[in-house]
Amino acid sequence: MAAMENVIVLVNRIQRACTVLGDHGGDGAAASLPALWEALPSVAVVGGQSSGKSSVLESIVGRDFLPRGSGIVTRRPLVLQLHKTEVGEQEYAEFLHAPRRRFTDFALVRMEIEDETDRLTGRSKQISPVPIHLSIYSPNVVNLTLIDLPGLTKVATEGQPESIAQDIENMVRLYVEKPNCIILAISPANQDIATSDAIKLARDVDPTGERTFGVLTKLDLMDKGTDALDVLEGRAYKLQHPWVGIVNRSQADINRNVDMIIAREKEQEFFHSSPEYAHLASRMGSEYLAKLLSQQLEAVIRARIPSITSLINKTIDELESEMDHLGRPIGSDAGAQLYLVLELCRAFDKIFKEHLDGGRPGGDRIYWVFDNQLPAALRKLPFDRHLSLPNVKRIVSQADGYQPHLIAPEQGYRRLIESGLSYFRGPAEASVDAVHNVLKELVRKSIGETEELRRFPTLQAELAAACNKALESFRQEGRKTTVRLVDMESAYLTVDFFRKLPQEVDRAGTGYPVDSAGTGPSTPVDRYSDAHFRRIASNVSSYIGMVSDTLKNTIPKAVVHCQVREAKRSLLNYFYIQVGSKDAKQLALLLDEDPALMGRRQQCFKRLELYKSARDEIDAVSWSR
């Protein structure tokens, strides 16, 4: 029994931890509870307004701590966890929303419940599904989780919406429809059981009655000559579990602050001295009810141990995976920190290379620069304007100086070609810049995709800065190389190209052109005619076209050699030199984690420890059965 009591305590701890650590649903609404919370059994207290719900709870706890009054007093669910302590230890209460404050005065507990209720609902009679979580530690309780729900009502009163009755019922159903929820249905004995709101709702959600415990209150207030034996003995409405009768404190006792221990003694005296109920006295009263619920909770836990264990194991696996995702704690010595930095860099570098090599998207944009952007830029170069008739005449005339050319304007050709080739600098440098921008974007993307790096925003920033600095140096080298390719084309013109051009003089040197058959002279050539300059422009255009085709192939090779290959080979070399010179303090600053991720890891670690402990303790109970 002691082992099972430990597991009941453990279930309480898991339920509380699920709430504290956020496993219990974002806003606390029962509708959003996940599978593990759903698998954990609890006891929901259900009853109509003024049915004695609060008095029953206070009798079980042995303390006067719940708000009282007419109408709707309980306007938010109260998740009440009872923790049995050693005899002689001081009783105290703790609220989840005020975890560092212990309440030893239970009158202050009542005030805190009222204030916390008003915080969400105001001082109106509105309701809220967000629960208040209260833990009570006392030697006078059994280990139990109880959920006090707003009392069922039929009509709205002043200040309440017309839908209040349906809203309360919907809220209560969210809890009692859980298959692992034990329903504590409270009904007053001075009303016909057929009109009990609690029994009606319990019958809807638990038609077999296997989860329902009937509690009959106000037995001492029944009319003289009447009794509740038909109900308590199961003849009026039969349940699978025996009905329990409760005698709560009277209003006069409450006003006089009669001690709960004395009230329990008076309750037992009522049953033992009553001729109607004396034969049932051993299973009547709040103490018996608490023990009965604890035993039922034990039975439910025993039945649910395999499914609870399975869910806990599944949760542990998920948390282990999340811990791997978030990263393990960092070592304190410089060697461990340096090793971690290098591991993170390798993880980033692997992803960056996958982008370039096609394992991940992005590297194809470099090919797009070479296959689309560069050819388009070359096509748009203003050669039509450069080789227009007036410009050709101007350049050739300037190149001739004071002596006109005799046969072919060699200097004019050279100047036209050299000035034309200078246009290739723009597309060459633009290709370098375009690839540089792609590489920078891939660095940014790779840093974002490196899961391990997300922990360390400072390291991310340092790594990005070092990579961008390295890429900038690669860009400068790429510019020098591609521009040098253009300059090389200008520095030496291909002689064979011009040797193959048609000559304007005959082979005998007569100064006259040869006819198409090559057999005799034709009309003399006017070396300053438009046709002559158009021929020059055509020849220069052909040569520039030949160079353009060459550069279309060599510029990508230079860019890949100077930028892409270097980025794959030595992107992090500069960063490695920097990191290697850092001491332990500087490395610690570099590994300064994102506070949000630190918080997530801490929560994840707490969950993991809790669930591992839960698994071990539940396994121990399983073996001891």
GROMACS .gro file of N, CA and C in nm, residues 416-528:
model
  339
  416LEU      N    1   3.968   5.082  -8.184
  416LEU     CA    2   3.829   5.037  -8.183
  416LEU      C    3   3.814   4.909  -8.100
  417ILE      N    4   3.909   4.816  -8.119
  417ILE     CA    5   3.899   4.688  -8.046
  417ILE      C    6   3.925   4.709  -7.897
  418GLU      N    7   4.031   4.784  -7.865
  418GLU     CA    8   4.066   4.803  -7.723
  418GLU      C    9   3.955   4.876  -7.647
  419SER      N   10   3.901   4.981  -7.708
  419SER     CA   11   3.792   5.053  -7.639
  419SER      C   12   3.666   4.969  -7.633
  420GLY      N   13   3.645   4.883  -7.734
  420GLY     CA   14   3.529   4.795  -7.731
  420GLY      C   15   3.543   4.688  -7.624
  421LEU      N   16   3.662   4.632  -7.613
  421LEU     CA   17   3.683   4.527  -7.513
  421LEU      C   18   3.669   4.579  -7.371
  422SER      N   19   3.692   4.709  -7.351
  422SER     CA   20   3.680   4.764  -7.215
  422SER      C   21   3.537   4.752  -7.162
  423TYR      N   22   3.440   4.741  -7.253
  423TYR     CA   23   3.302   4.724  -7.208
  423TYR      C   24   3.281   4.592  -7.133
  424PHE      N   25   3.368   4.494  -7.157
  424PHE     CA   26   3.352   4.364  -7.093
  424PHE      C   27   3.383   4.368  -6.943
  425ARG      N   28   3.448   4.476  -6.899
  425ARG     CA   29   3.478   4.486  -6.756
  425ARG      C   30   3.349   4.484  -6.672
  426GLY      N   31   3.248   4.558  -6.717
  426GLY     CA   32   3.123   4.567  -6.641
  426GLY      C   33   3.058   4.432  -6.616
  427PRO      N   34   3.028   4.353  -6.722
  427PRO     CA   35   2.970   4.221  -6.700
  427PRO      C   36   3.058   4.128  -6.617
  428ALA      N   37   3.192   4.142  -6.636
  428ALA     CA   38   3.283   4.057  -6.558
  428ALA      C   39   3.270   4.088  -6.409
  429GLU      N   40   3.276   4.217  -6.374
  429GLU     CA   41   3.264   4.255  -6.233
  429GLU      C   42   3.124   4.226  -6.179
  430ALA      N   43   3.022   4.243  -6.262
  430ALA     CA   44   2.885   4.214  -6.218
  430ALA      C   45   2.868   4.066  -6.187
  431SER      N   46   2.933   3.979  -6.264
  431SER     CA   47   2.926   3.836  -6.237
  431SER      C   48   2.992   3.803  -6.104
  432VAL      N   49   3.105   3.867  -6.080
  432VAL     CA   50   3.173   3.847  -5.952
  432VAL      C   51   3.083   3.890  -5.837
  433ASP      N   52   3.023   4.007  -5.849
  433ASP     CA   53   2.936   4.059  -5.741
  433ASP      C   54   2.812   3.973  -5.723
  434ALA      N   55   2.755   3.926  -5.833
  434ALA     CA   56   2.634   3.843  -5.824
  434ALA      C   57   2.663   3.712  -5.750
  435VAL      N   58   2.775   3.649  -5.785
  435VAL     CA   59   2.812   3.525  -5.717
  435VAL      C   60   2.846   3.553  -5.570
  436HIS      N   61   2.909   3.666  -5.545
  436HIS     CA   62   2.938   3.705  -5.406
  436HIS      C   63   2.809   3.716  -5.324
  437ASN      N   64   2.708   3.778  -5.381
  437ASN     CA   65   2.580   3.793  -5.310
  437ASN      C   66   2.513   3.658  -5.287
  438VAL      N   67   2.524   3.569  -5.386
  438VAL     CA   68   2.468   3.434  -5.367
  438VAL      C   69   2.539   3.363  -5.253
  439LEU      N   70   2.670   3.372  -5.249
  439LEU     CA   71   2.747   3.307  -5.143
  439LEU      C   72   2.713   3.365  -5.006
  440LYS      N   73   2.697   3.497  -4.999
  440LYS     CA   74   2.659   3.560  -4.871
  440LYS      C   75   2.522   3.510  -4.825
  441GLU      N   76   2.430   3.499  -4.918
  441GLU     CA   77   2.297   3.451  -4.884
  441GLU      C   78   2.302   3.305  -4.838
  442LEU      N   79   2.387   3.226  -4.903
  442LEU     CA   80   2.400   3.086  -4.862
  442LEU      C   81   2.463   3.074  -4.724
  443VAL      N   82   2.554   3.164  -4.692
  443VAL     CA   83   2.611   3.165  -4.556
  443VAL      C   84   2.501   3.195  -4.455
  444ARG      N   85   2.423   3.299  -4.482
  444ARG     CA   86   2.314   3.335  -4.391
  444ARG      C   87   2.215   3.220  -4.375
  445LYS      N   88   2.181   3.159  -4.487
  445LYS     CA   89   2.086   3.049  -4.485
  445LYS      C   90   2.142   2.929  -4.411
  446SER      N   91   2.268   2.899  -4.433
  446SER     CA   92   2.331   2.783  -4.370
  446SER      C   93   2.341   2.801  -4.219
  447ILE      N   94   2.371   2.923  -4.176
  447ILE     CA   95   2.375   2.950  -4.031
  447ILE      C   96   2.237   2.928  -3.971
  448GLY      N   97   2.134   2.975  -4.041
  448GLY     CA   98   1.998   2.956  -3.991
  448GLY      C   99   1.956   2.811  -3.989
  449GLU      N  100   2.009   2.730  -4.081
  449GLU     CA  101   1.971   2.590  -4.089
  449GLU      C  102   2.055   2.500  -4.000
  450THR      N  103   2.159   2.552  -3.941
  450THR     CA  104   2.243   2.474  -3.850
  450THR      C  105   2.176   2.475  -3.713
  451GLU      N  106   2.104   2.367  -3.683
  451GLU     CA  107   2.024   2.362  -3.561
  451GLU      C  108   2.110   2.389  -3.437
  452GLU      N  109   2.231   2.331  -3.436
  452GLU     CA  110   2.315   2.343  -3.317
  452GLU      C  111   2.356   2.487  -3.290
  453LEU      N  112   2.361   2.569  -3.395
  453LEU     CA  113   2.405   2.708  -3.380
  453LEU      C  114   2.298   2.798  -3.320
  454ARG      N  115   2.173   2.755  -3.324
  454ARG     CA  116   2.064   2.841  -3.278
  454ARG      C  117   2.076   2.876  -3.131
  455ARG      N  118   2.150   2.796  -3.058
  455ARG     CA  119   2.169   2.823  -2.916
  455ARG      C  120   2.254   2.947  -2.892
  456PHE      N  121   2.337   2.983  -2.989
  456PHE     CA  122   2.443   3.080  -2.962
  456PHE      C  123   2.436   3.199  -3.059
  457PRO      N  124   2.357   3.299  -3.028
  457PRO     CA  125   2.346   3.414  -3.118
  457PRO      C  126   2.477   3.489  -3.137
  458THR      N  127   2.559   3.496  -3.031
  458THR     CA  128   2.688   3.565  -3.043
  458THR      C  129   2.778   3.491  -3.140
  459LEU      N  130   2.784   3.360  -3.128
  459LEU     CA  131   2.866   3.281  -3.220
  459LEU      C  132   2.813   3.292  -3.362
  460GLN      N  133   2.683   3.294  -3.378
  460GLN     CA  134   2.626   3.311  -3.512
  460GLN      C  135   2.675   3.442  -3.575
  461ALA      N  136   2.669   3.549  -3.497
  461ALA     CA  137   2.709   3.680  -3.549
  461ALA      C  138   2.858   3.681  -3.584
  462GLU      N  139   2.941   3.623  -3.495
  462GLU     CA  140   3.086   3.619  -3.520
  462GLU      C  141   3.117   3.534  -3.643
  463LEU      N  142   3.049   3.422  -3.654
  463LEU     CA  143   3.071   3.333  -3.767
  463LEU      C  144   3.030   3.399  -3.898
  464ALA      N  145   2.915   3.467  -3.896
  464ALA     CA  146   2.869   3.537  -4.016
  464ALA      C  147   2.967   3.646  -4.056
  465ALA      N  148   3.017   3.721  -3.958
  465ALA     CA  149   3.112   3.830  -3.988
  465ALA      C  150   3.240   3.774  -4.047
  466ALA      N  151   3.292   3.663  -3.990
  466ALA     CA  152   3.415   3.603  -4.041
  466ALA      C  153   3.394   3.549  -4.183
  467CYS      N  154   3.280   3.485  -4.208
  467CYS     CA  155   3.252   3.431  -4.342
  467CYS      C  156   3.240   3.544  -4.443
  468ASN      N  157   3.172   3.651  -4.406
  468ASN     CA  158   3.156   3.764  -4.499
  468ASN      C  159   3.289   3.831  -4.529
  469LYS      N  160   3.375   3.835  -4.427
  469LYS     CA  161   3.509   3.892  -4.450
  469LYS      C  162   3.587   3.804  -4.547
  470ALA      N  163   3.578   3.673  -4.529
  470ALA     CA  164   3.646   3.582  -4.621
  470ALA      C  165   3.589   3.594  -4.761
  471LEU      N  166   3.457   3.600  -4.773
  471LEU     CA  167   3.394   3.614  -4.905
  471LEU      C  168   3.432   3.743  -4.972
  472GLU      N  169   3.450   3.849  -4.893
  472GLU     CA  170   3.492   3.977  -4.950
  472GLU      C  171   3.631   3.966  -5.010
  473SER      N  172   3.720   3.895  -4.941
  473SER     CA  173   3.855   3.877  -4.997
  473SER      C  174   3.850   3.792  -5.123
  474PHE      N  175   3.761   3.692  -5.126
  474PHE     CA  176   3.746   3.611  -5.248
  474PHE      C  177   3.689   3.697  -5.361
  475ARG      N  178   3.600   3.789  -5.327
  475ARG     CA  179   3.544   3.876  -5.432
  475ARG      C  180   3.652   3.966  -5.492
  476GLN      N  181   3.737   4.021  -5.407
  476GLN     CA  182   3.843   4.107  -5.458
  476GLN      C  183   3.935   4.030  -5.552
  477GLU      N  184   3.966   3.908  -5.514
  477GLU     CA  185   4.051   3.826  -5.600
  477GLU      C  186   3.978   3.791  -5.730
  478GLY      N  187   3.848   3.765  -5.720
  478GLY     CA  188   3.770   3.735  -5.840
  478GLY      C  189   3.765   3.853  -5.934
  479ARG      N  190   3.750   3.974  -5.880
  479ARG     CA  191   3.749   4.094  -5.964
  479ARG      C  192   3.882   4.111  -6.035
  480LYS      N  193   3.990   4.095  -5.958
  480LYS     CA  194   4.122   4.112  -6.020
  480LYS      C  195   4.141   4.013  -6.134
  481THR      N  196   4.101   3.890  -6.112
  481THR     CA  197   4.124   3.786  -6.213
  481THR      C  198   4.039   3.807  -6.337
  482THR      N  199   3.910   3.838  -6.318
  482THR     CA  200   3.823   3.855  -6.435
  482THR      C  201   3.859   3.980  -6.513
  483VAL      N  202   3.892   4.086  -6.443
  483VAL     CA  203   3.934   4.208  -6.514
  483VAL      C  204   4.066   4.184  -6.587
  484ARG      N  205   4.153   4.104  -6.524
  484ARG     CA  206   4.279   4.070  -6.590
  484ARG      C  207   4.253   3.992  -6.718
  485LEU      N  208   4.153   3.906  -6.717
  485LEU     CA  209   4.118   3.832  -6.840
  485LEU      C  210   4.079   3.928  -6.951
  486VAL      N  211   4.001   4.030  -6.917
  486VAL     CA  212   3.960   4.129  -7.017
  486VAL      C  213   4.082   4.207  -7.066
  487ASP      N  214   4.167   4.246  -6.972
  487ASP     CA  215   4.287   4.322  -7.010
  487ASP      C  216   4.381   4.240  -7.096
  488MET      N  217   4.388   4.110  -7.071
  488MET     CA  218   4.472   4.022  -7.153
  488MET      C  219   4.424   4.019  -7.297
  489GLU      N  220   4.293   4.019  -7.315
  489GLU     CA  221   4.238   4.021  -7.451
  489GLU      C  222   4.274   4.151  -7.520
  490SER      N  223   4.278   4.261  -7.445
  490SER     CA  224   4.313   4.390  -7.505
  490SER      C  225   4.462   4.402  -7.531
  491ALA      N  226   4.542   4.331  -7.447
  491ALA     CA  227   4.688   4.346  -7.457
  491ALA      C  228   4.744   4.282  -7.583
  492TYR      N  229   4.684   4.178  -7.629
  492TYR     CA  230   4.737   4.109  -7.746
  492TYR      C  231   4.621   4.065  -7.833
  493LEU      N  232   4.617   4.118  -7.956
  493LEU     CA  233   4.511   4.084  -8.049
  493LEU      C  234   4.551   3.961  -8.129
  494THR      N  235   4.455   3.880  -8.162
  494THR     CA  236   4.480   3.754  -8.232
  494THR      C  237   4.514   3.784  -8.378
  495VAL      N  238   4.638   3.757  -8.415
  495VAL     CA  239   4.688   3.792  -8.549
  495VAL      C  240   4.618   3.710  -8.656
  496ASP      N  241   4.601   3.582  -8.632
  496ASP     CA  242   4.541   3.494  -8.732
  496ASP      C  243   4.404   3.543  -8.776
  497PHE      N  244   4.332   3.604  -8.682
  497PHE     CA  245   4.199   3.652  -8.716
  497PHE      C  246   4.206   3.754  -8.829
  498PHE      N  247   4.300   3.847  -8.820
  498PHE     CA  248   4.309   3.955  -8.920
  498PHE      C  249   4.373   3.906  -9.049
  499ARG      N  250   4.457   3.804  -9.040
  499ARG     CA  251   4.517   3.748  -9.163
  499ARG      C  252   4.410   3.686  -9.252
  500LYS      N  253   4.305   3.640  -9.189
  500LYS     CA  254   4.199   3.574  -9.265
  500LYS      C  255   4.097   3.673  -9.320
  501LEU      N  256   4.107   3.802  -9.282
  501LEU     CA  257   4.013   3.900  -9.333
  501LEU      C  258   4.038   3.926  -9.481
  502PRO      N  259   3.934   3.953  -9.564
  502PRO     CA  260   3.955   3.985  -9.708
  502PRO      C  261   4.032   4.116  -9.722
  503GLN      N  262   4.130   4.116  -9.816
  503GLN     CA  263   4.215   4.234  -9.837
  503GLN      C  264   4.154   4.326  -9.941
  504GLU      N  265   4.185   4.454  -9.928
  504GLU     CA  266   4.133   4.552 -10.021
  504GLU      C  267   4.234   4.588 -10.131
  505VAL      N  268   4.346   4.515 -10.132
  505VAL     CA  269   4.445   4.538 -10.240
  505VAL      C  270   4.472   4.406 -10.308
  506ASP      N  271   4.520   4.413 -10.435
  506ASP     CA  272   4.547   4.287 -10.505
  506ASP      C  273   4.682   4.232 -10.459
  507ARG      N  274   4.703   4.106 -10.493
  507ARG     CA  275   4.824   4.038 -10.448
  507ARG      C  276   4.949   4.099 -10.511
  508ALA      N  277   4.932   4.168 -10.626
  508ALA     CA  278   5.048   4.229 -10.694
  508ALA      C  279   5.082   4.364 -10.637
  509GLY      N  280   5.000   4.419 -10.550
  509GLY     CA  281   5.029   4.548 -10.488
  509GLY      C  282   5.000   4.664 -10.578
  510THR      N  283   4.902   4.652 -10.667
  510THR     CA  284   4.872   4.758 -10.761
  510THR      C  285   4.791   4.868 -10.696
  511GLY      N  286   4.735   4.840 -10.580
  511GLY     CA  287   4.651   4.942 -10.516
  511GLY      C  288   4.508   4.930 -10.557
  512TYR      N  289   4.477   4.835 -10.646
  512TYR     CA  290   4.339   4.816 -10.689
  512TYR      C  291   4.288   4.683 -10.637
  513PRO      N  292   4.165   4.675 -10.606
  513PRO     CA  293   4.109   4.548 -10.557
  513PRO      C  294   4.098   4.446 -10.669
  514VAL      N  295   4.106   4.321 -10.630
  514VAL     CA  296   4.092   4.212 -10.725
  514VAL      C  297   3.945   4.183 -10.743
  515ASP      N  298   3.904   4.144 -10.866
  515ASP     CA  299   3.763   4.113 -10.887
  515ASP      C  300   3.728   3.981 -10.819
  516SER      N  301   3.602   3.949 -10.827
  516SER     CA  302   3.554   3.831 -10.754
  516SER      C  303   3.619   3.703 -10.802
  517ALA      N  304   3.662   3.701 -10.929
  517ALA     CA  305   3.727   3.580 -10.982
  517ALA      C  306   3.875   3.580 -10.952
  518GLY      N  307   3.926   3.697 -10.909
  518GLY     CA  308   4.069   3.706 -10.879
  518GLY      C  309   4.154   3.715 -11.002
  519THR      N  310   4.096   3.758 -11.115
  519THR     CA  311   4.171   3.756 -11.241
  519THR      C  312   4.215   3.893 -11.287
  520GLY      N  313   4.161   3.998 -11.228
  520GLY     CA  314   4.199   4.130 -11.277
  520GLY      C  315   4.149   4.238 -11.186
  521PRO      N  316   4.201   4.357 -11.205
  521PRO     CA  317   4.163   4.469 -11.117
  521PRO      C  318   4.022   4.515 -11.147
  522SER      N  319   3.960   4.569 -11.041
  522SER     CA  320   3.827   4.629 -11.058
  522SER      C  321   3.839   4.776 -11.022
  523THR      N  322   3.728   4.837 -10.984
  523THR     CA  323   3.725   4.980 -10.959
  523THR      C  324   3.810   5.014 -10.838
  524PRO      N  325   3.891   5.121 -10.842
  524PRO     CA  326   3.974   5.159 -10.726
  524PRO      C  327   3.886   5.185 -10.602
  525VAL      N  328   3.948   5.156 -10.480
  525VAL     CA  329   3.875   5.171 -10.354
  525VAL      C  330   3.893   5.312 -10.300
  526ASP      N  331   3.780   5.370 -10.250
  526ASP     CA  332   3.786   5.500 -10.181
  526ASP      C  333   3.805   5.471 -10.032
  527ARG      N  334   3.923   5.500  -9.981
  527ARG     CA  335   3.956   5.463  -9.843
  527ARG      C  336   3.881   5.547  -9.740
  528TYR      N  337   3.803   5.643  -9.780
  528TYR     CA  338   3.724   5.724  -9.687
  528TYR      C  339   3.575   5.717  -9.719
   0.00000   0.00000   0.00000
